[in-house]
Amino acid sequence: MAHSLTRPAAAVTAAPDEPEPQHDRSTSSPNARPHATSVDESTLSEALRRVVEGQIGPRQPGVVYQAPQGGTFRVLGVTRNPDYASALVKRRHCQWAVIVQDVNRPNAASVPTNDPWTPQHKLLPPRRNTPGEAA
């Protein structure tokens, strides 16, 4: 009968006088975030508000602007209500929407948009009425 030269593997444990091995706690969990810090809700709300305002840009009711892809639009309304904005633009998780009307097309319907303001957008100066022209 042949004897095996290998022995069954024994469970590896620390000797009673040896300290337990230390694990890097930042990587011990697959969901651990090593640089996560506690941020209060008001800081997050302010950060989100700034992002939303930056994406809306100067578009307020009555403003006329040119979009980079063409078209000149008058802003009819702005909503910052996420539920209402999502319903208007038919997209989930919208934080805002701008309701615009194409000023180059007579009787154009109002359209909601969620396109963020970019440096390519151009704000147009208010139109001045000439004498005898209706306001």
PDB file of N, CA and C in Angstrom, residues 76-111:
ATOM      1  N   LEU A  76     -42.089  80.440 -21.961  1.00  0.00           N
ATOM      2  CA  LEU A  76     -43.423  80.661 -21.422  1.00  0.00           C
ATOM      3  C   LEU A  76     -43.484  80.323 -19.939  1.00  0.00           C
ATOM      4  N   GLY A  77     -42.671  79.404 -19.508  1.00  0.00           N
ATOM      5  CA  GLY A  77     -42.681  79.013 -18.111  1.00  0.00           C
ATOM      6  C   GLY A  77     -41.498  78.141 -17.755  1.00  0.00           C
ATOM      7  N   VAL A  78     -41.207  78.065 -16.464  1.00  0.00           N
ATOM      8  CA  VAL A  78     -40.125  77.227 -15.942  1.00  0.00           C
ATOM      9  C   VAL A  78     -40.676  76.516 -14.711  1.00  0.00           C
ATOM     10  N   THR A  79     -40.444  75.218 -14.614  1.00  0.00           N
ATOM     11  CA  THR A  79     -40.824  74.491 -13.410  1.00  0.00           C
ATOM     12  C   THR A  79     -39.600  73.795 -12.828  1.00  0.00           C
ATOM     13  N   ARG A  80     -39.512  73.856 -11.526  1.00  0.00           N
ATOM     14  CA  ARG A  80     -38.445  73.170 -10.801  1.00  0.00           C
ATOM     15  C   ARG A  80     -39.020  72.023  -9.969  1.00  0.00           C
ATOM     16  N   ASN A  81     -40.276  71.696 -10.226  1.00  0.00           N
ATOM     17  CA  ASN A  81     -40.940  70.595  -9.542  1.00  0.00           C
ATOM     18  C   ASN A  81     -40.588  69.306 -10.287  1.00  0.00           C
ATOM     19  N   PRO A  82     -39.814  68.401  -9.669  1.00  0.00           N
ATOM     20  CA  PRO A  82     -39.365  67.193 -10.382  1.00  0.00           C
ATOM     21  C   PRO A  82     -40.490  66.319 -10.920  1.00  0.00           C
ATOM     22  N   ASP A  83     -41.573  66.154 -10.170  1.00  0.00           N
ATOM     23  CA  ASP A  83     -42.675  65.306 -10.653  1.00  0.00           C
ATOM     24  C   ASP A  83     -43.344  65.925 -11.876  1.00  0.00           C
ATOM     25  N   TYR A  84     -43.602  67.223 -11.806  1.00  0.00           N
ATOM     26  CA  TYR A  84     -44.244  67.919 -12.916  1.00  0.00           C
ATOM     27  C   TYR A  84     -43.316  67.957 -14.138  1.00  0.00           C
ATOM     28  N   ALA A  85     -42.042  68.231 -13.907  1.00  0.00           N
ATOM     29  CA  ALA A  85     -41.069  68.274 -15.012  1.00  0.00           C
ATOM     30  C   ALA A  85     -40.968  66.916 -15.698  1.00  0.00           C
ATOM     31  N   SER A  86     -40.910  65.852 -14.924  1.00  0.00           N
ATOM     32  CA  SER A  86     -40.833  64.502 -15.500  1.00  0.00           C
ATOM     33  C   SER A  86     -42.054  64.190 -16.348  1.00  0.00           C
ATOM     34  N   ALA A  87     -43.225  64.601 -15.866  1.00  0.00           N
ATOM     35  CA  ALA A  87     -44.457  64.357 -16.631  1.00  0.00           C
ATOM     36  C   ALA A  87     -44.471  65.180 -17.918  1.00  0.00           C
ATOM     37  N   LEU A  88     -43.994  66.419 -17.850  1.00  0.00           N
ATOM     38  CA  LEU A  88     -43.996  67.281 -19.036  1.00  0.00           C
ATOM     39  C   LEU A  88     -43.099  66.740 -20.146  1.00  0.00           C
ATOM     40  N   VAL A  89     -41.877  66.388 -19.800  1.00  0.00           N
ATOM     41  CA  VAL A  89     -40.918  65.976 -20.832  1.00  0.00           C
ATOM     42  C   VAL A  89     -40.913  64.465 -21.054  1.00  0.00           C
ATOM     43  N   LYS A  90     -41.749  63.767 -20.282  1.00  0.00           N
ATOM     44  CA  LYS A  90     -41.877  62.306 -20.424  1.00  0.00           C
ATOM     45  C   LYS A  90     -40.538  61.591 -20.245  1.00  0.00           C
ATOM     46  N   ARG A  91     -39.833  62.014 -19.217  1.00  0.00           N
ATOM     47  CA  ARG A  91     -38.560  61.378 -18.834  1.00  0.00           C
ATOM     48  C   ARG A  91     -38.559  61.218 -17.328  1.00  0.00           C
ATOM     49  N   ARG A  92     -37.998  60.123 -16.868  1.00  0.00           N
ATOM     50  CA  ARG A  92     -37.899  59.931 -15.421  1.00  0.00           C
ATOM     51  C   ARG A  92     -36.767  60.767 -14.855  1.00  0.00           C
ATOM     52  N   HIS A  93     -36.917  61.151 -13.637  1.00  0.00           N
ATOM     53  CA  HIS A  93     -35.876  61.814 -12.849  1.00  0.00           C
ATOM     54  C   HIS A  93     -35.476  63.205 -13.353  1.00  0.00           C
ATOM     55  N   CYS A  94     -36.376  63.897 -13.998  1.00  0.00           N
ATOM     56  CA  CYS A  94     -36.100  65.287 -14.382  1.00  0.00           C
ATOM     57  C   CYS A  94     -36.233  66.167 -13.145  1.00  0.00           C
ATOM     58  N   GLN A  95     -35.379  67.134 -13.020  1.00  0.00           N
ATOM     59  CA  GLN A  95     -35.460  68.061 -11.903  1.00  0.00           C
ATOM     60  C   GLN A  95     -36.125  69.372 -12.299  1.00  0.00           C
ATOM     61  N   TRP A  96     -36.215  69.630 -13.603  1.00  0.00           N
ATOM     62  CA  TRP A  96     -36.749  70.903 -14.084  1.00  0.00           C
ATOM     63  C   TRP A  96     -37.196  70.750 -15.528  1.00  0.00           C
ATOM     64  N   ALA A  97     -37.976  71.716 -15.991  1.00  0.00           N
ATOM     65  CA  ALA A  97     -38.374  71.785 -17.399  1.00  0.00           C
ATOM     66  C   ALA A  97     -38.639  73.244 -17.740  1.00  0.00           C
ATOM     67  N   VAL A  98     -38.374  73.589 -18.992  1.00  0.00           N
ATOM     68  CA  VAL A  98     -38.651  74.924 -19.515  1.00  0.00           C
ATOM     69  C   VAL A  98     -39.689  74.754 -20.615  1.00  0.00           C
ATOM     70  N   ILE A  99     -40.764  75.525 -20.543  1.00  0.00           N
ATOM     71  CA  ILE A  99     -41.808  75.468 -21.564  1.00  0.00           C
ATOM     72  C   ILE A  99     -41.555  76.628 -22.525  1.00  0.00           C
ATOM     73  N   VAL A 100     -41.365  76.286 -23.807  1.00  0.00           N
ATOM     74  CA  VAL A 100     -40.995  77.297 -24.804  1.00  0.00           C
ATOM     75  C   VAL A 100     -41.959  77.262 -25.983  1.00  0.00           C
ATOM     76  N   GLN A 101     -41.881  78.335 -26.784  1.00  0.00           N
ATOM     77  CA  GLN A 101     -42.666  78.429 -28.018  1.00  0.00           C
ATOM     78  C   GLN A 101     -41.752  78.980 -29.097  1.00  0.00           C
ATOM     79  N   ASP A 102     -41.779  78.357 -30.264  1.00  0.00           N
ATOM     80  CA  ASP A 102     -40.959  78.795 -31.393  1.00  0.00           C
ATOM     81  C   ASP A 102     -41.547  80.103 -31.926  1.00  0.00           C
ATOM     82  N   VAL A 103     -40.776  81.188 -31.875  1.00  0.00           N
ATOM     83  CA  VAL A 103     -41.285  82.496 -32.306  1.00  0.00           C
ATOM     84  C   VAL A 103     -41.254  82.661 -33.820  1.00  0.00           C
ATOM     85  N   ASN A 104     -40.578  81.779 -34.532  1.00  0.00           N
ATOM     86  CA  ASN A 104     -40.497  81.875 -35.990  1.00  0.00           C
ATOM     87  C   ASN A 104     -41.660  81.180 -36.682  1.00  0.00           C
ATOM     88  N   ARG A 105     -42.419  80.399 -35.951  1.00  0.00           N
ATOM     89  CA  ARG A 105     -43.555  79.690 -36.538  1.00  0.00           C
ATOM     90  C   ARG A 105     -44.849  80.269 -35.974  1.00  0.00           C
ATOM     91  N   PRO A 106     -45.667  80.876 -36.808  1.00  0.00           N
ATOM     92  CA  PRO A 106     -46.930  81.416 -36.313  1.00  0.00           C
ATOM     93  C   PRO A 106     -47.794  80.290 -35.729  1.00  0.00           C
ATOM     94  N   ASN A 107     -48.446  80.576 -34.635  1.00  0.00           N
ATOM     95  CA  ASN A 107     -49.337  79.621 -33.969  1.00  0.00           C
ATOM     96  C   ASN A 107     -48.634  78.335 -33.521  1.00  0.00           C
ATOM     97  N   ALA A 108     -47.344  78.417 -33.246  1.00  0.00           N
ATOM     98  CA  ALA A 108     -46.605  77.237 -32.780  1.00  0.00           C
ATOM     99  C   ALA A 108     -47.092  76.842 -31.387  1.00  0.00           C
ATOM    100  N   ALA A 109     -47.183  75.563 -31.173  1.00  0.00           N
ATOM    101  CA  ALA A 109     -47.600  75.053 -29.860  1.00  0.00           C
ATOM    102  C   ALA A 109     -46.448  75.199 -28.868  1.00  0.00           C
ATOM    103  N   SER A 110     -46.792  75.284 -27.602  1.00  0.00           N
ATOM    104  CA  SER A 110     -45.752  75.316 -26.570  1.00  0.00           C
ATOM    105  C   SER A 110     -45.190  73.913 -26.418  1.00  0.00           C
ATOM    106  N   VAL A 111     -43.903  73.855 -26.110  1.00  0.00           N
ATOM    107  CA  VAL A 111     -43.193  72.583 -26.019  1.00  0.00           C
ATOM    108  C   VAL A 111     -42.322  72.604 -24.765  1.00  0.00           C
TER     109      VAL A 111
END
